Coordinates of C-alpha atoms in Angstrom, one line a residue:
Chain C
X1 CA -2.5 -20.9 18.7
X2 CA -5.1 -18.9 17.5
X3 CA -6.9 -18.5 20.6
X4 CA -3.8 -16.7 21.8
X5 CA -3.4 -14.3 18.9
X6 CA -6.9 -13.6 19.3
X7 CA -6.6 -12.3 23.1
X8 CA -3.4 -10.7 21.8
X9 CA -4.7 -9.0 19.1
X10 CA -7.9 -8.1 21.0
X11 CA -5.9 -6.6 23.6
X12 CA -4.1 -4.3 21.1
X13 CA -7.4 -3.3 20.0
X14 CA -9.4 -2.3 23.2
X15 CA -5.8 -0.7 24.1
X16 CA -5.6 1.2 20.6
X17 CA -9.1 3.0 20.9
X18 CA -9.3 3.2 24.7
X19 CA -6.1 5.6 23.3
X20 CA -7.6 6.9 20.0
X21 CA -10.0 8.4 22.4
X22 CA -8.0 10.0 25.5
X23 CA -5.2 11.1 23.4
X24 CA -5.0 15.0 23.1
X25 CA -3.0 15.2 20.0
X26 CA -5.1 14.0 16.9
X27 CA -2.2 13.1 14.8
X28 CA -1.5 10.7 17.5
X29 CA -5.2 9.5 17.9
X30 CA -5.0 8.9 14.4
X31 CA -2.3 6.3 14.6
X32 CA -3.4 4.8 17.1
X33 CA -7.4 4.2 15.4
X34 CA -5.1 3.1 12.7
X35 CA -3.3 0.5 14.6
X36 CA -6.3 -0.9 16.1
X37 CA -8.2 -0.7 12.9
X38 CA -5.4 -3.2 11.6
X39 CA -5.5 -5.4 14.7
X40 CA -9.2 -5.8 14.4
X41 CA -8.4 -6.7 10.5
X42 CA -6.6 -9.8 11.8
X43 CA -9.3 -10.8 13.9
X44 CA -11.5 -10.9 11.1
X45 CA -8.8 -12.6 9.1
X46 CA -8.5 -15.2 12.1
X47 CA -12.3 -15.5 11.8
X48 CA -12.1 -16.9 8.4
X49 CA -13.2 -13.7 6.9
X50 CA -10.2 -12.3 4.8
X51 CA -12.0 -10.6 2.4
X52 CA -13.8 -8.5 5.7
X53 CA -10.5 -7.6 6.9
X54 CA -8.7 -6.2 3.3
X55 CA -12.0 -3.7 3.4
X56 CA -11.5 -2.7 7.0
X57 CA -7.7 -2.0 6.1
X58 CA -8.5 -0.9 2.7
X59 CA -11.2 1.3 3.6
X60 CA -10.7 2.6 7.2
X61 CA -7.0 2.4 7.8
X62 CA -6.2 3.5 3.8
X63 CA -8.5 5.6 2.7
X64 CA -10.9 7.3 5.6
X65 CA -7.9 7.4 8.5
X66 CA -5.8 9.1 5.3
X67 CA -8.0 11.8 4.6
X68 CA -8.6 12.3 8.4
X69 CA -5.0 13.2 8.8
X70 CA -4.9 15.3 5.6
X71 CA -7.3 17.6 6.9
X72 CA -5.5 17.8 10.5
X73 CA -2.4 18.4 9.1
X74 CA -3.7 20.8 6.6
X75 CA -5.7 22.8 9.3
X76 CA -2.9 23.1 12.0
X77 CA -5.2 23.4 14.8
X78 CA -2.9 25.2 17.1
X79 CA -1.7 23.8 20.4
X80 CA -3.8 20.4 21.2
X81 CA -2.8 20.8 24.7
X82 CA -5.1 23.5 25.7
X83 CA -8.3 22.1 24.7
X84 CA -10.5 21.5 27.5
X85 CA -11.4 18.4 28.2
X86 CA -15.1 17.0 28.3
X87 CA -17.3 17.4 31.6
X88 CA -19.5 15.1 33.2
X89 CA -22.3 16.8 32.3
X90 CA -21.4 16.3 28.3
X91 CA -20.3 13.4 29.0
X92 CA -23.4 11.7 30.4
X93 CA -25.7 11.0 27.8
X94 CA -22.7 9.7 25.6
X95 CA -22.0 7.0 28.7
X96 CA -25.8 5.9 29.3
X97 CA -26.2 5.2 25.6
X98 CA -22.2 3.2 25.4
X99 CA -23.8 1.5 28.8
X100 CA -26.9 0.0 27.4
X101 CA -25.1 -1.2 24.0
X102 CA -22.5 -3.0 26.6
X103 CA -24.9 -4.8 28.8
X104 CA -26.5 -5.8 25.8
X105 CA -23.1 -7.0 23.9
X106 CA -22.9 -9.0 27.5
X107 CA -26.0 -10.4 27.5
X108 CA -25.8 -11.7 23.8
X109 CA -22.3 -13.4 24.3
X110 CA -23.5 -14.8 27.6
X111 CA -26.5 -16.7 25.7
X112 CA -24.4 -17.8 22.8
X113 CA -21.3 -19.3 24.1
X114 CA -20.7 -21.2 20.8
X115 CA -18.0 -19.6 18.3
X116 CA -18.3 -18.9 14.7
X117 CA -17.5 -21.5 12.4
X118 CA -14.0 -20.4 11.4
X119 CA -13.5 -23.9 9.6
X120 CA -14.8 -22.6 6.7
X121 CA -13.4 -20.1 4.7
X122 CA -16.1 -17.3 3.2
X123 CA -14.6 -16.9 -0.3
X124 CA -15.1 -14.0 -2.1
X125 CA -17.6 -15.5 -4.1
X126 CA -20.3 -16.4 -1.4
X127 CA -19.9 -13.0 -0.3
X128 CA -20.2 -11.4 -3.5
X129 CA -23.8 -13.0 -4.4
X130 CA -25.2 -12.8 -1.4
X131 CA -24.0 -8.8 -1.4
X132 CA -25.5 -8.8 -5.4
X133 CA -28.0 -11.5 -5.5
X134 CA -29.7 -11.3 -1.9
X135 CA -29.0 -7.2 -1.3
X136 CA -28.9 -6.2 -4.6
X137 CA -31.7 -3.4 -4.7
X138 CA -29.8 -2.1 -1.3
X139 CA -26.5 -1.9 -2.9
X140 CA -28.1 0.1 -5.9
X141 CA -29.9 2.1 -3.3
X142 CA -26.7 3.2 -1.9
X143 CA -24.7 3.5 -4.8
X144 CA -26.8 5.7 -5.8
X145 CA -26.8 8.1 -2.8
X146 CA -23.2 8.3 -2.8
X147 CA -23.4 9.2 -6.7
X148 CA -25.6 12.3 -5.1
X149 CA -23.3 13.1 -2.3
X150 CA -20.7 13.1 -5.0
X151 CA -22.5 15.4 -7.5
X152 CA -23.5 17.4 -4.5
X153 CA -19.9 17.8 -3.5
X154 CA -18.8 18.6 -7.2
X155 CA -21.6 21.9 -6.7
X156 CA -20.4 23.1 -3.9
X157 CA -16.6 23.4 -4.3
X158 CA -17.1 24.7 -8.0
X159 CA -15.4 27.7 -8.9
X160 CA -17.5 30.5 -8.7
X161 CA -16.8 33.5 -11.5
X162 CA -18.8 35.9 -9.6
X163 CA -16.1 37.1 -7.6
Chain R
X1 CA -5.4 -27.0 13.1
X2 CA -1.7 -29.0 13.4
X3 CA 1.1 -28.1 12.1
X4 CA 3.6 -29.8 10.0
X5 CA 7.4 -28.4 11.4
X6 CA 8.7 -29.5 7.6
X7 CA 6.2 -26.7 6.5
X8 CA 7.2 -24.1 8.9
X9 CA 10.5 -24.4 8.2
X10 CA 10.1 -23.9 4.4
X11 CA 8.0 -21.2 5.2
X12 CA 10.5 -19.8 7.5
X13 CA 13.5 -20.5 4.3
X14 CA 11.3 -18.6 1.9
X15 CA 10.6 -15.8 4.0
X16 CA 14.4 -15.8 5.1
X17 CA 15.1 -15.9 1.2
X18 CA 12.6 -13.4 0.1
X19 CA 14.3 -11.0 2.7
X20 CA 17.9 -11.8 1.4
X21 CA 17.2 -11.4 -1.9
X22 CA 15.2 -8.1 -2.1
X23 CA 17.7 -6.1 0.2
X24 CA 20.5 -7.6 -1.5
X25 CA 18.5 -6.5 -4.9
X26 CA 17.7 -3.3 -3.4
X27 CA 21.1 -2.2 -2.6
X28 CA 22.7 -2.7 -6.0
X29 CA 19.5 -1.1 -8.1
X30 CA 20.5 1.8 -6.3
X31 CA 24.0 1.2 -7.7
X32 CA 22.7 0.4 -11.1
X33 CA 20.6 3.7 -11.3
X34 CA 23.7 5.7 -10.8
X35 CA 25.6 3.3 -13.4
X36 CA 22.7 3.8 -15.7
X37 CA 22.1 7.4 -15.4
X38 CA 25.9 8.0 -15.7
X39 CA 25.2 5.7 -19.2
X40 CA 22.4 8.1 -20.2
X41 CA 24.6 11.3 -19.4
X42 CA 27.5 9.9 -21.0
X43 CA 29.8 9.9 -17.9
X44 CA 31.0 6.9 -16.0
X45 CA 29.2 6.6 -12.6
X46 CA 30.9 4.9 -9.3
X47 CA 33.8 3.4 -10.5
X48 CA 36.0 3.7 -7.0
X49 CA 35.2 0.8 -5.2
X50 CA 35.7 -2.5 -6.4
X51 CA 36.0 -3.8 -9.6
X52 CA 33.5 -1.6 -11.8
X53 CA 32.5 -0.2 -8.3
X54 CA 30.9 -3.2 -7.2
X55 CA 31.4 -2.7 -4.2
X56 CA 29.9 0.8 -3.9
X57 CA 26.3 -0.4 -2.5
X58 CA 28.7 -1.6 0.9
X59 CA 30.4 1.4 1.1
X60 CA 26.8 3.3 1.0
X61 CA 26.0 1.4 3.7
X62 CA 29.1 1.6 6.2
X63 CA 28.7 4.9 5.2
X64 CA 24.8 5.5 6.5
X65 CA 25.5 3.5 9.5
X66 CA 29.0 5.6 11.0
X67 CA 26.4 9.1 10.2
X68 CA 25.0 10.7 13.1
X69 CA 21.4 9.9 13.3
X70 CA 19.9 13.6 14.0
X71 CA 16.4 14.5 15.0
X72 CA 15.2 18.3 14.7
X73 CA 14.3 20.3 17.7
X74 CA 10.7 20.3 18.6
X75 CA 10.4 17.1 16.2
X76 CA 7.6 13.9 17.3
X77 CA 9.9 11.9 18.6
X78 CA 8.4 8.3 18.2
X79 CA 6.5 9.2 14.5
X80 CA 10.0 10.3 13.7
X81 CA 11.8 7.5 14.3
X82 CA 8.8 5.5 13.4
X83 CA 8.1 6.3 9.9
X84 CA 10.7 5.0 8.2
X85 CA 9.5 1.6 8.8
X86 CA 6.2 2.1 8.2
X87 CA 7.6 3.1 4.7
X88 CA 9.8 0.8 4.1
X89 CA 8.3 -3.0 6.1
X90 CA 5.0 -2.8 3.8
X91 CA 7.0 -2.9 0.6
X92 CA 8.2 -5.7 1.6
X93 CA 5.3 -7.5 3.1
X94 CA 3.9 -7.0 -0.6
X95 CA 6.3 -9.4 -1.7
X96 CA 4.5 -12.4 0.6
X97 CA 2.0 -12.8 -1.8
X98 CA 4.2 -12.6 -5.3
X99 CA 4.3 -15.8 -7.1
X100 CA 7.9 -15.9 -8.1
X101 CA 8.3 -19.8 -10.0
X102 CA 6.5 -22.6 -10.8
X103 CA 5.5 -25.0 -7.8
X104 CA 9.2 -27.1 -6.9
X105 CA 8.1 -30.9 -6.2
X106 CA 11.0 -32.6 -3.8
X107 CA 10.9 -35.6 -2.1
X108 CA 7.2 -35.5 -3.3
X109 CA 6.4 -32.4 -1.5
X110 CA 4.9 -29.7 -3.6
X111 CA 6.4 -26.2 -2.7
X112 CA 5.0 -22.7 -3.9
X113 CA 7.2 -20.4 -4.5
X114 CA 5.4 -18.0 -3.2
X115 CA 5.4 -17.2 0.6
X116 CA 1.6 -16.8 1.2
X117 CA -0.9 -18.1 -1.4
X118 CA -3.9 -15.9 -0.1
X119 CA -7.6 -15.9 -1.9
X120 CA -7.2 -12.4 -1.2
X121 CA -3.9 -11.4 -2.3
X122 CA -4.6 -8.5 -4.6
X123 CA -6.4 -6.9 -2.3
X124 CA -3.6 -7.5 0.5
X125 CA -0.9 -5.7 -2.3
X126 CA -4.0 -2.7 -2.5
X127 CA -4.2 -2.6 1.4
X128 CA -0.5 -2.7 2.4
X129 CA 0.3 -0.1 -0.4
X130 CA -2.4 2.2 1.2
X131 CA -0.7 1.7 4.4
X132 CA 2.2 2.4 2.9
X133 CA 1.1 6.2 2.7
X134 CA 1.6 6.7 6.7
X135 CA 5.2 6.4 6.7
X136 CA 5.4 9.3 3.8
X137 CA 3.0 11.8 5.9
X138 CA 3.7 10.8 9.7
X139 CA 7.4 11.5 8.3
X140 CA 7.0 15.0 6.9
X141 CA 4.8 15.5 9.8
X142 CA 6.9 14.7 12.3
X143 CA 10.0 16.3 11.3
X144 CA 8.9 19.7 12.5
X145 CA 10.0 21.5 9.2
X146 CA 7.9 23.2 6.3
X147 CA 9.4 21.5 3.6
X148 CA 9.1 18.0 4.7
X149 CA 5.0 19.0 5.5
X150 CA 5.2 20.5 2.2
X151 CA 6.5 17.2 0.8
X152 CA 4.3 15.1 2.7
X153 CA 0.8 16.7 1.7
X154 CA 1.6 16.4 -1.5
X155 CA 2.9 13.0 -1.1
X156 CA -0.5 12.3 0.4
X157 CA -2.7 13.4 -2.0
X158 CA -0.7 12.1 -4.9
X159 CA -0.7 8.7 -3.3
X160 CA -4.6 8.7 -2.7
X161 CA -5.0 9.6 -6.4
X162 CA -2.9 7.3 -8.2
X163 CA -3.7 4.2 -5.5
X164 CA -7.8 4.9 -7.1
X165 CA -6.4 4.3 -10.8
X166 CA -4.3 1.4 -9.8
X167 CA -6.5 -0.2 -8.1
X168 CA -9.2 0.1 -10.9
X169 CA -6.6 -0.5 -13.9
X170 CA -6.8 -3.7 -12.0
X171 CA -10.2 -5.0 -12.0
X172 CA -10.1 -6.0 -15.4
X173 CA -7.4 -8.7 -14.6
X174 CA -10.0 -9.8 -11.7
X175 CA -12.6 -10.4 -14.3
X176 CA -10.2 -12.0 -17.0
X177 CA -8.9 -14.6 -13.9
X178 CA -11.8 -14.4 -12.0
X179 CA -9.5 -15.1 -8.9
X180 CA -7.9 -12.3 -6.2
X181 CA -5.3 -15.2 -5.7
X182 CA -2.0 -14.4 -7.5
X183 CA -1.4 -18.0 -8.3
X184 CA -4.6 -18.5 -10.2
X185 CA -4.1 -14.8 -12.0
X186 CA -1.1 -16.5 -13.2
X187 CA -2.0 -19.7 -14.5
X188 CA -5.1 -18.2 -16.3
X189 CA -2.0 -16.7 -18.2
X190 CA -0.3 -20.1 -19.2
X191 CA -1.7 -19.4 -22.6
X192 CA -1.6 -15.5 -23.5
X193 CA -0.3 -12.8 -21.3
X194 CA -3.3 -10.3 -19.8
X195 CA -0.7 -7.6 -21.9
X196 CA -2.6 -8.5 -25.0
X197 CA -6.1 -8.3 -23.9
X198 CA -5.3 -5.6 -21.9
X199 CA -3.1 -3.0 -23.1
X200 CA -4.6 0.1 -21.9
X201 CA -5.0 -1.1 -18.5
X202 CA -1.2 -2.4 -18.4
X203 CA -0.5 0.8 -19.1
X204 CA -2.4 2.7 -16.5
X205 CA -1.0 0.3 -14.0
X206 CA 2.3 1.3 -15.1
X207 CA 1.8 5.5 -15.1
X208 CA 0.1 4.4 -11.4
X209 CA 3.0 2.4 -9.8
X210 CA 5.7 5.2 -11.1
X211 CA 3.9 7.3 -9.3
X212 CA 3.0 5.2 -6.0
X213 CA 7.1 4.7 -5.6
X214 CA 7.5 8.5 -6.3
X215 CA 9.6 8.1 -9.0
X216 CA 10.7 10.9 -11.7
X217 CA 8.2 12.0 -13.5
X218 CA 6.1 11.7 -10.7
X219 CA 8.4 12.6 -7.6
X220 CA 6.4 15.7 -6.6
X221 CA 6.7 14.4 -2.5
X222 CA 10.6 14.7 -2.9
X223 CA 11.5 17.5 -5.4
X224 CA 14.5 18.7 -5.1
X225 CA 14.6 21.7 -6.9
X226 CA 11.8 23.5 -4.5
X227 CA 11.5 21.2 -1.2
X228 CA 14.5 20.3 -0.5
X229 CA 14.0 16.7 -0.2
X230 CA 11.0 16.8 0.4
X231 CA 9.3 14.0 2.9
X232 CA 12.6 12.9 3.9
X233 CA 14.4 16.5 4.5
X234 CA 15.2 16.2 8.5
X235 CA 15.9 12.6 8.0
X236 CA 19.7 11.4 8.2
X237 CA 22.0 7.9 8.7
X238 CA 20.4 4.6 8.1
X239 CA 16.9 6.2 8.8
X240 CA 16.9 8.2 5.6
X241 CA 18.9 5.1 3.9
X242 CA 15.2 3.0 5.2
X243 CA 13.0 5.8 3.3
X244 CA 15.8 5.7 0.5
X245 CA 15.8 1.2 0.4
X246 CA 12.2 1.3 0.7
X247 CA 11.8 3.1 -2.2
X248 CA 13.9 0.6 -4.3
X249 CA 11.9 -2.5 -2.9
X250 CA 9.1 -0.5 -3.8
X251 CA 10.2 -1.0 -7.4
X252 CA 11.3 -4.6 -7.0
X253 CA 7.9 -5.1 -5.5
X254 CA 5.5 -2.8 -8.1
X255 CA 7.6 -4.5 -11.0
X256 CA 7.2 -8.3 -9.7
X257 CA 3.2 -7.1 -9.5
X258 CA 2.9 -5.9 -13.0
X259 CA 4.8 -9.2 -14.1
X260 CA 2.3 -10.9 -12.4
X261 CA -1.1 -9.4 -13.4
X262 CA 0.2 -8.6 -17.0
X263 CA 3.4 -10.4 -18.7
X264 CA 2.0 -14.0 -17.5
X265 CA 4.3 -13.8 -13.9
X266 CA 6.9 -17.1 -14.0
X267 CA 5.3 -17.8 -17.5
X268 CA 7.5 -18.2 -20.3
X269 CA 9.8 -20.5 -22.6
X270 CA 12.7 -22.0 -22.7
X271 CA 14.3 -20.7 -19.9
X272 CA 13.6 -21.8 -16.2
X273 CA 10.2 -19.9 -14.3
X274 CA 12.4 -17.9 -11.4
X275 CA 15.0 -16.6 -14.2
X276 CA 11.6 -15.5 -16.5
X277 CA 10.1 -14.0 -13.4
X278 CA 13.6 -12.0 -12.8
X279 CA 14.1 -11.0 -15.9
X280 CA 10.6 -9.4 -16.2
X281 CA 11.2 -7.3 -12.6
X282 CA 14.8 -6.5 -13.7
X283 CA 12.8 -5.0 -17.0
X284 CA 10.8 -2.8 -15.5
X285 CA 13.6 -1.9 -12.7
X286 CA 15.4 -0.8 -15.9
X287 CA 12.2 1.1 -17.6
X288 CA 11.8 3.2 -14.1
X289 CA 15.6 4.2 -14.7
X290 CA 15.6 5.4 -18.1
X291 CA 12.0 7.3 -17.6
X292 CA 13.8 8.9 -14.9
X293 CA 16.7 9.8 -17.5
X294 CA 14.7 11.0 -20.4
X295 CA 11.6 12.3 -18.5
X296 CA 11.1 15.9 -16.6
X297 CA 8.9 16.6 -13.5
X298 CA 5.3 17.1 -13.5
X299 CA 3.7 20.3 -12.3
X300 CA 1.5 19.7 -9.2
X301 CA -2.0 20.9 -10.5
X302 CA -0.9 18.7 -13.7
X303 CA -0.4 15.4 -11.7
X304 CA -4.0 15.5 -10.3
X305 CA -5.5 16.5 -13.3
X306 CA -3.8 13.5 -15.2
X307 CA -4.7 11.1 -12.5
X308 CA -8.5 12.3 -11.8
X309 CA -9.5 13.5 -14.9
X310 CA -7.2 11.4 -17.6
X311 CA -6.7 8.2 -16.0
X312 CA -9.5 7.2 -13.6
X313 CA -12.4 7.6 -16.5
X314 CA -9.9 5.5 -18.9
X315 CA -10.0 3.0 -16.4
X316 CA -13.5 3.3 -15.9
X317 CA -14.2 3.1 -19.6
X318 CA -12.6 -0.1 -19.7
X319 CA -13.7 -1.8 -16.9
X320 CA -17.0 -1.6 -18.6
X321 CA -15.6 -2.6 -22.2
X322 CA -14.0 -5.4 -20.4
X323 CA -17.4 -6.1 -19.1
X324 CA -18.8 -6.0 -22.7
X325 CA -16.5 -8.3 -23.8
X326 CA -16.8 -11.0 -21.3
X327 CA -20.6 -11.0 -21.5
X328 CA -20.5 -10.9 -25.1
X329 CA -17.8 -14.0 -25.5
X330 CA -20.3 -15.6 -23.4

């Protein structure tokens, strides 16, 4: 049973960003990144991860897909059709680098065929004190670059009077 | 992992229940806000159809079935017809995870009543409600019309903003249960409702969930007076009756929540868990009405300053007295 709705799901996933990426029209790219975001969240969820897969729909489908498509529809960037699309030349470098992380994706799921324990769930209190306890000074760390990025934000978009 | 068919089958009732009684619900709140209203405005409301109109919420229907369901010239034709569901399927999913009575024991077999006990349910209500959102913008988007993208930017951003204070109005009912799971939120309220150590947040949850189902003095995405109808302007027949229902489950749904995190869920004397449980929904169903009665709209720049300036600090600020407290109580 769940080794079918894996290769299901799986399948909607690889099909849902192999589409995210050709498709010309980026309200349409967005949906699709959105639906594969979700199927990837019940992988994780069939993985015994739940808490993993509310943050990827939480955070990626909710929130950062959201904002994507609030800037594209706030920009209406014209007709989508006519952009050109990418050369081999561009497009080169981009490949070499997606080939090596795929041979080496290969390589590590040839040399361990054994699966995740998915017979025990990771409750969100294992995951919160190893993020707290274990990563702790990391967390702070970022925390407080955000904070920055915020404040930074804040300066730029003030209102100037100058004008 | 096995599975028991006597399971699946009650799994399959309660879900077939769930679904029954929420559209049924649905259908007539739309019927007792007009009955309401008309009570409020001193007239008499749909009286036509049936005894007391009764029978209105049918007629509705037959009604937004025989329309001819339109779609504007140069419109996206699959986000079109899409979006309605994407509105209205993850109100209901939301429902999955509400605990709606106390555990039935028959024939020694203990039933939830509740469709999906998940460790993480209160963050499945925060992600489902953030997807939510898509059916509002892909809708306005897709129509092809100015008002409807009009209506759905500014349903966008309002949703963003008020889902941030919701979700942190809740945290403090995390740290009080110290469970995501619905079921345990509720039994740590077998002896006092969260209400009373948690007034201010109960009420930010409350200013947050009129405005995440758009409702009057929040309903900026579908003014009338200046968009149209907002969102849902190019939208006709039983596709604008989907935005319409899921607005109204949206209700049911947000209402059965705050019963949950804050007025002890099923909790209650006397009377039997599912009727307490009702009663509580039906309360704030009735609370959303009269706001909409007494209350006038918001101005735009007014909503996000309230949400980002007024209520995301207060919930802030009371996460960390919550904090206090707990650490202090030891």
């Amino acid at each position: 049973m769940e080794a079918y709705l894996f290769y299901i799901l799986a399948v909607v996933t690889v099909i849902g960003t192999v589409m995210a990426i050709t498709e010309q029209h980026p309200v349409h790219a967005i949906v699709y990144l959105v639906t594969s975001f979700f199927s990837l969240a019940m992988i994780f969820f069939l993985l015994s991860a739940p808490l993993i897969a509310m943050f990827e729909v939480i955070i990626y489908a909710g929130a950062v897909m959201v904002l994507f498509m609030f800037v594209i529809m706030m920009l209406d960037l014209g007709r989508p059709s006519e952009a050109s699309r990418p050369f081999l030349r561009r497009w080169a470098l981009p490949m070499l680098l997606g080939g090596i992380i795929l041979v080496s994706i290969v390589t590590v799921a040839v040399n361990h065929i054994s699966s995740p324990d998915t017979s025990r769930m990771i409750s969100i209190n294992d995951f919160s004190v190893v993020l707290f306890r274990k990563y702790g000074v990391a967390i702070e760390i970022i925390s407080m670059q955000l904070l920055f990025a915020v404040v930074g934000a804040l300066y730029l978009g003030r209102k100037r009077d100058d004008r | 992992m096995s599975y028991d068919p006597i399971d699946i089958a009650l799994i399959l009732g309660k879900i077939g229940l769930v679904f029954f009684v929420i559209l049924t619900l649905a259908a007539y709140l739309v019927f007792a806000e007009r009955k309401v209203l008309a009570w409020i405005q001193d007239r008499k409301g749909p009286n036509r159809v049936g005894p007391f109109g009764l029978l209105q919420p049918l007629a509705d229907l037959v009604k937004l079935l025989t329309k001819e369901d339109f779609r504007p010239v140069g419109a996206d034709k699959w986000l079109f017809y899409l979006a309605p569901a994407m509105a209205a399927i993850p109100a209901i999913m939301i429902f999955s995870v509400i605990p709606f009575g106390a555990p039935l024991t028959l024939f020694s077999h203990t039933i939830p009543l509740q469709v999906a006990d998940l460790n993480v349910g209160l963050l499945l209500f925060l992600a489902l409600s953030s997807i939510a959102v898509y059916g509002v913008a892909l809708g306005g988007w897709a129509s092809n019309s100015k008002y409807a993208l009009l209506g759905s930017i500014r349903g966008l951003a309002q949703l963003i903003s008020y889902e941030l204070s919701m979700g942190l109005s809740l945290v403090p009912v995390v740290m009080l249960a110290r469970s995501f799971r619905l079921s345990d939120i509720v039994a740590a309220q077998s002896g006092c409702w969260f209400i009373v150590y948690q007034p201010l947040a109960f009420l930010i949850f409350l200013i947050s969930i009129a405005a995440e189902c758009k409702r009057i003095p929040f309903d900026l995405p579908e003014a009338e007076g200046e968009l149209v109808a907002g969102f849902h302007t190019e939208y006709s027949g039983m596709r604008f009756g989907l935005f319409f229902v899921g607005e109204y489950i949206n209700i049911i749904v947000l209402g059965g929540l705050a019963a949950t995190f804050f007025l002890g869920g099923w909790h209650g004397p006397l009377l039997p868990p599912v009727v307490w449980f009702s009663g509580k929904v039906l309360a704030f169903a009735f609370l959303f009405i009269w706001v909409r009665g007494t209350l006038p709209r918001l101005r735009y720049d007014q909503l996000m300053h309230f949400g980002w300036k007024v209520l995301t600090p207060l919930a802030l600020v009371n996460i960390l007295a919550t904090g206090w407290f707990l650490v202090l109580k030891g």
